[in-house]
């Protein structure tokens, strides 16, 4: 089948591919006979609530999943890199402001029941849940750790804000409680990776052998001051300072793929995460990187899982089967010590 001739304009069009089908419930899913290997997803987020807003019960079903990015509107699902659209960016900004006073409704649809249900539909055996901490009245890491205890398929990451006085104790406590890595987001946390406070966090992670997944690069839609915080050149001192600490560049640098690839080639301890990349860029990354250091990520619930999985399957079509399995499963299983 010539996949290039298949027109994928909305989410459920992915069922035109041989790997997917529409189930009896009307939802997209992997076909039982698809040959898709077990998937380990290194990039997801449970619904967030901060400040004075209400607390999300991550174990409760509030209703169907709501995604930040809409793939029910006609678009080039596989290749378009338009998200977040202006409307989506404004919605996310509104949610952030709303969290000062109440929990954004969309966050209540990004809970464990919906996450597990979607994992079942897309052959995902394990998923990393990445919290993002803010400096005051922050609870996302604590909630994520608690939620992930309800299923051994959910693997929590630690997170601390660089301005937290007790950052070292918090990291150690979360690592002892089962965290397999640490999430660092220079834009949302308003602290560049080469900041002295951030470097101290990485120092603790290196001691604990706790891999760090960093948001890296920008889409170009962020405010300029936020883009500066995640610029790729700000990671060099980090990689040079902590040669024993494994780093994963989230989204493979977004619009800065070549810089991310250069780091992954230069530094043995730097890995790449595919979350959010369209087909051509995904293929380009896999073809130009050490395939043993490329990880699949969905970035749920920004994206529906079918979009990111479909892109990865199309990008690896025609490559040796072991390449697809390494990207979708084996590399993450080795890095995070997952047996399945």
Short mmCIF file of C-alpha atoms in Angstrom, two decimals:
data_model
loop_
_atom_site.label_atom_id
_atom_site.label_comp_id
_atom_site.label_asym_id
_atom_site.label_seq_id
_atom_site.Cartn_x
_atom_site.Cartn_y
_atom_site.Cartn_z
CA UNK A 1 0.00 0.00 0.00
CA UNK A 2 1.29 3.46 -0.94
CA UNK A 3 0.72 5.37 2.28
CA UNK A 4 1.52 8.68 0.61
CA UNK A 5 -1.71 8.49 -1.39
CA UNK A 6 -3.94 8.13 1.68
CA UNK A 7 -5.64 11.43 2.51
CA UNK A 8 -5.84 11.96 6.28
CA UNK A 9 -7.80 15.13 7.00
CA UNK A 10 -9.45 14.42 10.37
CA UNK A 11 -8.61 12.16 13.29
CA UNK A 12 -10.80 9.17 12.39
CA UNK A 13 -9.36 9.13 8.86
CA UNK A 14 -6.42 7.32 10.45
CA UNK A 15 -8.62 4.20 10.22
CA UNK A 16 -7.73 4.19 6.49
CA UNK A 17 -4.32 2.87 7.50
CA UNK A 18 -3.86 -0.89 7.96
CA UNK A 19 -2.92 -0.44 11.64
CA UNK A 20 -6.15 1.20 12.83
CA UNK A 21 -9.89 0.64 12.94
CA UNK A 22 -12.99 2.26 14.36
CA UNK A 23 -14.26 0.10 17.23
CA UNK A 24 -17.85 -0.69 18.13
CA UNK A 25 -17.71 2.28 20.49
CA UNK A 26 -17.00 4.60 17.57
CA UNK A 27 -13.44 5.28 18.75
CA UNK A 28 -10.20 4.88 16.84
CA UNK A 29 -8.02 1.99 18.01
CA UNK A 30 -5.18 -0.31 16.92
CA UNK A 31 -6.31 -3.41 15.04
CA UNK A 32 -5.71 -6.65 16.98
CA UNK A 33 -3.87 -8.08 13.97
CA UNK A 34 -1.99 -4.86 13.13
CA UNK A 35 1.49 -6.07 14.04
CA UNK A 36 2.08 -2.87 16.01
CA UNK A 37 4.55 -3.77 18.79
CA UNK A 38 3.86 -3.00 22.44
CA UNK A 39 4.30 0.74 22.96
CA UNK A 40 6.03 2.58 25.80
CA UNK A 41 5.13 6.26 25.81
CA UNK A 42 7.65 8.58 27.48
CA UNK A 43 5.57 11.78 27.44
CA UNK A 44 2.15 12.49 28.92
CA UNK A 45 0.53 14.83 31.44
CA UNK A 46 -2.39 14.36 33.80
CA UNK A 47 -4.72 17.33 34.21
CA UNK A 48 -3.15 20.19 36.14
CA UNK A 49 -4.55 22.48 38.81
CA UNK A 50 -2.59 25.07 40.76
CA UNK A 51 -2.85 28.09 43.02
CA UNK A 52 -6.38 28.64 44.43
CA UNK A 53 -8.20 26.54 41.84
CA UNK A 54 -10.04 23.35 42.70
CA UNK A 55 -8.18 20.08 42.91
CA UNK A 56 -8.55 17.52 40.12
CA UNK A 57 -9.44 14.03 41.32
CA UNK A 58 -7.22 12.10 38.94
CA UNK A 59 -8.94 8.82 39.78
CA UNK A 60 -12.39 10.04 38.78
CA UNK A 61 -14.13 9.88 35.42
CA UNK A 62 -15.57 13.33 34.71
CA UNK A 63 -16.35 12.74 31.05
CA UNK A 64 -14.60 12.00 27.73
CA UNK A 65 -11.03 13.20 27.22
CA UNK A 66 -10.66 16.78 26.05
CA UNK A 67 -7.46 17.51 24.15
CA UNK A 68 -5.67 20.82 23.91
CA UNK A 69 -5.21 20.32 20.15
CA UNK A 70 -8.21 19.69 17.92
CA UNK A 71 -7.85 17.08 15.17
CA UNK A 72 -11.55 16.90 14.27
CA UNK A 73 -11.22 20.04 12.14
CA UNK A 74 -10.00 19.36 8.55
CA UNK A 75 -6.21 19.64 8.27
CA UNK A 76 -3.14 17.66 7.24
CA UNK A 77 -3.12 15.39 10.29
CA UNK A 78 0.17 13.67 9.47
CA UNK A 79 2.31 16.54 8.28
CA UNK A 80 0.88 19.80 9.55
CA UNK A 81 2.79 21.51 12.33
CA UNK A 82 0.24 24.24 13.03
CA UNK A 83 -0.58 23.41 16.64
CA UNK A 84 -1.12 25.24 18.81
CA UNK A 85 -3.28 27.39 16.59
CA UNK A 86 -3.94 30.95 17.68
CA UNK A 87 -7.24 29.83 19.17
CA UNK A 88 -5.62 26.91 21.02
CA UNK A 89 -2.84 29.13 22.35
CA UNK A 90 -5.43 31.58 23.67
CA UNK A 91 -7.36 28.72 25.26
CA UNK A 92 -4.25 27.45 27.05
CA UNK A 93 -3.43 30.97 28.21
CA UNK A 94 -6.99 31.34 29.49
CA UNK A 95 -6.70 28.04 31.38
CA UNK A 96 -3.49 29.22 33.03
CA UNK A 97 -5.15 32.41 34.23
CA UNK A 98 -8.24 30.47 35.28
CA UNK A 99 -6.11 28.28 37.57
CA UNK A 100 -5.64 31.28 39.85
CA UNK A 101 -9.26 30.91 40.91
CA UNK A 102 -10.70 27.56 39.82
CA UNK A 103 -9.78 24.33 38.09
CA UNK A 104 -10.02 24.54 34.27
CA UNK A 105 -12.79 22.18 33.07
CA UNK A 106 -10.48 20.60 30.48
CA UNK A 107 -8.16 19.37 33.25
CA UNK A 108 -10.96 17.28 34.76
CA UNK A 109 -11.11 15.22 31.56
CA UNK A 110 -7.40 14.36 31.69
CA UNK A 111 -7.51 11.76 34.43
CA UNK A 112 -6.40 8.17 34.98
CA UNK A 113 -9.59 6.42 33.72
CA UNK A 114 -9.36 8.22 30.37
CA UNK A 115 -5.61 7.73 30.13
CA UNK A 116 -5.79 3.97 30.73
CA UNK A 117 -8.73 3.60 28.34
CA UNK A 118 -6.77 5.32 25.58
CA UNK A 119 -3.63 3.29 26.34
CA UNK A 120 -5.68 0.11 25.89
CA UNK A 121 -6.90 1.26 22.48
CA UNK A 122 -3.39 2.04 21.21
CA UNK A 123 -1.37 -0.89 22.54
CA UNK A 124 0.46 1.26 25.10
CA UNK A 125 1.74 -0.93 27.92
CA UNK A 126 3.41 1.82 30.00
CA UNK A 127 3.37 5.60 29.99
CA UNK A 128 5.46 8.25 31.73
CA UNK A 129 3.40 10.91 33.48
CA UNK A 130 5.23 14.24 33.62
CA UNK A 131 4.19 16.83 36.20
CA UNK A 132 5.05 20.52 35.95
CA UNK A 133 5.69 22.42 39.17
CA UNK A 134 5.19 26.13 39.77
CA UNK A 135 6.77 28.12 42.62
CA UNK A 136 3.74 28.54 44.93
CA UNK A 137 0.67 26.46 45.84
CA UNK A 138 1.82 23.73 43.47
CA UNK A 139 0.50 20.19 43.73
CA UNK A 140 0.90 18.63 40.28
CA UNK A 141 3.89 16.46 41.21
CA UNK A 142 2.27 15.22 44.40
CA UNK A 143 -0.98 14.43 42.57
CA UNK A 144 0.87 12.68 39.74
CA UNK A 145 2.81 10.48 42.15
CA UNK A 146 -0.42 9.47 43.93
CA UNK A 147 -2.34 8.82 40.72
CA UNK A 148 0.38 6.59 39.28
CA UNK A 149 0.27 4.32 42.33
CA UNK A 150 -3.10 3.03 41.12
CA UNK A 151 -1.57 1.16 38.14
CA UNK A 152 1.89 -0.24 37.47
CA UNK A 153 1.40 0.85 33.85
CA UNK A 154 1.62 4.50 34.92
CA UNK A 155 5.17 5.60 35.66
CA UNK A 156 5.58 8.90 37.51
CA UNK A 157 8.27 11.48 37.00
CA UNK A 158 9.39 13.84 39.73
CA UNK A 159 9.26 17.61 39.32
CA UNK A 160 10.32 20.55 41.45
CA UNK A 161 10.40 24.26 40.81
CA UNK A 162 13.91 25.72 40.91
CA UNK A 163 12.84 28.29 43.50
CA UNK A 164 11.61 25.65 45.94
CA UNK A 165 13.89 25.79 49.01
CA UNK A 166 13.45 22.08 49.75
CA UNK A 167 14.07 20.96 46.16
CA UNK A 168 16.73 18.39 47.09
CA UNK A 169 14.59 16.65 49.70
CA UNK A 170 11.59 16.65 47.37
CA UNK A 171 13.54 15.02 44.55
CA UNK A 172 14.96 12.39 46.87
CA UNK A 173 11.54 11.66 48.37
CA UNK A 174 9.91 11.28 44.96
CA UNK A 175 12.72 9.06 43.70
CA UNK A 176 12.36 6.87 46.78
CA UNK A 177 8.60 6.77 46.15
CA UNK A 178 9.00 5.39 42.63
CA UNK A 179 9.73 8.29 40.27
CA UNK A 180 11.74 7.06 37.25
CA UNK A 181 12.82 10.47 35.99
CA UNK A 182 12.40 14.21 36.40
CA UNK A 183 10.51 16.63 34.17
CA UNK A 184 12.00 20.08 33.61
CA UNK A 185 10.14 22.76 31.66
CA UNK A 186 12.14 26.00 31.29
CA UNK A 187 9.24 27.90 29.69
CA UNK A 188 6.41 27.02 32.07
CA UNK A 189 8.77 27.24 35.05
CA UNK A 190 10.33 30.52 33.85
CA UNK A 191 13.85 29.26 34.48
CA UNK A 192 16.40 28.44 31.77
CA UNK A 193 18.32 25.14 32.06
CA UNK A 194 21.64 26.93 32.47
CA UNK A 195 20.35 28.86 35.49
CA UNK A 196 22.29 28.08 38.68
CA UNK A 197 19.13 26.84 40.41
CA UNK A 198 18.39 24.45 37.56
CA UNK A 199 21.96 23.16 37.57
CA UNK A 200 21.64 22.27 41.24
CA UNK A 201 18.54 20.21 40.45
CA UNK A 202 20.40 18.32 37.72
CA UNK A 203 23.25 17.68 40.16
CA UNK A 204 20.89 15.83 42.49
CA UNK A 205 19.39 13.89 39.56
CA UNK A 206 22.85 12.77 38.45
CA UNK A 207 23.59 11.49 41.94
CA UNK A 208 20.31 9.55 41.95
CA UNK A 209 20.67 8.32 38.33
CA UNK A 210 17.30 9.95 37.59
CA UNK A 211 16.95 10.72 33.84
CA UNK A 212 15.73 14.23 33.03
CA UNK A 213 13.21 14.97 30.28
CA UNK A 214 13.57 18.64 29.34
CA UNK A 215 11.24 20.68 27.20
CA UNK A 216 13.58 21.97 24.49
CA UNK A 217 13.29 24.48 21.67
CA UNK A 218 10.14 26.33 20.67
CA UNK A 219 7.23 26.27 18.23
CA UNK A 220 7.55 29.99 17.50
CA UNK A 221 4.10 30.72 18.92
CA UNK A 222 5.32 31.29 22.47
CA UNK A 223 5.97 34.79 23.80
CA UNK A 224 9.56 35.78 22.88
CA UNK A 225 10.73 35.90 26.50
CA UNK A 226 9.57 32.28 26.97
CA UNK A 227 11.26 31.11 23.79
CA UNK A 228 14.57 32.46 25.08
CA UNK A 229 14.32 30.25 28.16
CA UNK A 230 14.32 27.03 26.11
CA UNK A 231 16.82 27.95 23.39
CA UNK A 232 19.04 25.04 22.49
CA UNK A 233 22.36 26.78 23.16
CA UNK A 234 21.38 27.03 26.83
CA UNK A 235 21.70 23.24 27.16
CA UNK A 236 25.37 22.95 26.25
CA UNK A 237 26.69 23.79 29.71
CA UNK A 238 24.15 21.35 31.17
CA UNK A 239 25.31 18.42 29.04
CA UNK A 240 28.96 19.24 29.62
CA UNK A 241 28.50 19.57 33.39
CA UNK A 242 26.64 16.29 33.96
CA UNK A 243 28.14 13.59 31.69
CA UNK A 244 26.70 10.73 33.73
CA UNK A 245 23.12 12.05 33.73
CA UNK A 246 20.82 10.93 30.90
CA UNK A 247 18.89 13.79 29.30
CA UNK A 248 15.93 13.49 26.94
CA UNK A 249 15.26 16.48 24.70
CA UNK A 250 11.48 16.73 24.64
CA UNK A 251 9.96 17.11 21.17
CA UNK A 252 13.49 16.79 19.69
CA UNK A 253 13.80 20.54 20.00
CA UNK A 254 10.50 21.33 18.23
CA UNK A 255 11.54 23.73 15.43
CA UNK A 256 15.19 23.28 16.36
CA UNK A 257 15.65 19.68 15.24
CA UNK A 258 19.14 20.03 13.81
CA UNK A 259 20.49 21.52 17.03
CA UNK A 260 18.90 18.68 19.01
CA UNK A 261 20.37 16.09 16.63
CA UNK A 262 23.80 17.68 16.96
CA UNK A 263 23.65 17.42 20.75
CA UNK A 264 22.53 13.78 20.58
CA UNK A 265 25.47 12.99 18.28
CA UNK A 266 27.99 14.87 20.38
CA UNK A 267 26.88 13.65 23.81
CA UNK A 268 26.34 9.97 24.47
CA UNK A 269 23.98 10.72 27.36
CA UNK A 270 21.53 12.85 25.32
CA UNK A 271 18.37 11.21 23.92
CA UNK A 272 15.58 12.50 21.65
CA UNK A 273 11.83 12.38 22.19
CA UNK A 274 9.48 12.47 19.16
CA UNK A 275 6.41 14.00 20.84
CA UNK A 276 4.62 16.43 18.54
CA UNK A 277 6.80 15.99 15.46
CA UNK A 278 5.04 15.41 12.10
CA UNK A 279 5.90 12.55 9.75
CA UNK A 280 8.70 14.10 7.70
CA UNK A 281 10.53 15.42 10.74
CA UNK A 282 10.02 12.14 12.60
CA UNK A 283 11.55 10.23 9.70
CA UNK A 284 14.39 12.76 9.46
CA UNK A 285 15.18 12.40 13.16
CA UNK A 286 15.19 8.59 13.06
CA UNK A 287 17.36 8.51 9.93
CA UNK A 288 19.92 10.98 11.28
CA UNK A 289 20.15 9.99 14.94
CA UNK A 290 21.43 6.91 16.73
CA UNK A 291 18.16 4.98 16.58
CA UNK A 292 18.94 3.49 20.01
CA UNK A 293 18.46 6.95 21.51
CA UNK A 294 15.09 7.91 19.98
CA UNK A 295 11.96 7.58 22.15
CA UNK A 296 8.28 7.65 21.25
CA UNK A 297 6.06 10.14 23.08
CA UNK A 298 2.43 11.11 22.59
CA UNK A 299 2.28 14.30 24.69
CA UNK A 300 -1.19 13.24 25.82
CA UNK A 301 -3.50 15.11 26.39
CA UNK A 302 -2.21 17.85 24.12
CA UNK A 303 -2.48 15.29 21.29
CA UNK A 304 -4.77 12.29 20.92
CA UNK A 305 -2.60 9.16 21.02
CA UNK A 306 -3.64 8.04 17.55
CA UNK A 307 -2.11 11.12 15.92
CA UNK A 308 1.38 10.64 17.33
CA UNK A 309 1.33 6.86 16.96
CA UNK A 310 0.07 7.13 13.37
CA UNK A 311 2.81 9.60 12.51
CA UNK A 312 5.49 7.32 13.95
CA UNK A 313 4.14 4.26 12.13
CA UNK A 314 4.04 6.11 8.80
CA UNK A 315 7.53 7.55 9.37
CA UNK A 316 9.01 4.11 10.05
CA UNK A 317 7.18 2.33 7.21
CA UNK A 318 9.73 0.65 4.97
CA UNK A 319 12.44 0.70 7.64
CA UNK A 320 13.63 -2.55 9.27
CA UNK A 321 11.07 -3.79 11.79
CA UNK A 322 13.63 -3.56 14.57
CA UNK A 323 13.81 0.22 14.06
CA UNK A 324 10.10 0.63 14.73
CA UNK A 325 10.27 -1.64 17.77
CA UNK A 326 13.27 0.20 19.22
CA UNK A 327 11.55 3.57 18.88
CA UNK A 328 8.16 2.43 20.14
CA UNK A 329 9.31 0.12 22.91
CA UNK A 330 12.84 -1.18 23.39
CA UNK A 331 14.73 2.08 23.93
CA UNK A 332 12.37 3.29 26.64
CA UNK A 333 12.25 -0.17 28.24
CA UNK A 334 16.04 -0.13 28.55
CA UNK A 335 16.33 3.48 29.71
CA UNK A 336 13.58 3.26 32.33
CA UNK A 337 14.19 -0.37 33.31
CA UNK A 338 10.77 -1.67 32.32
CA UNK A 339 10.24 -5.41 31.98
CA UNK A 340 7.40 -6.53 29.68
#
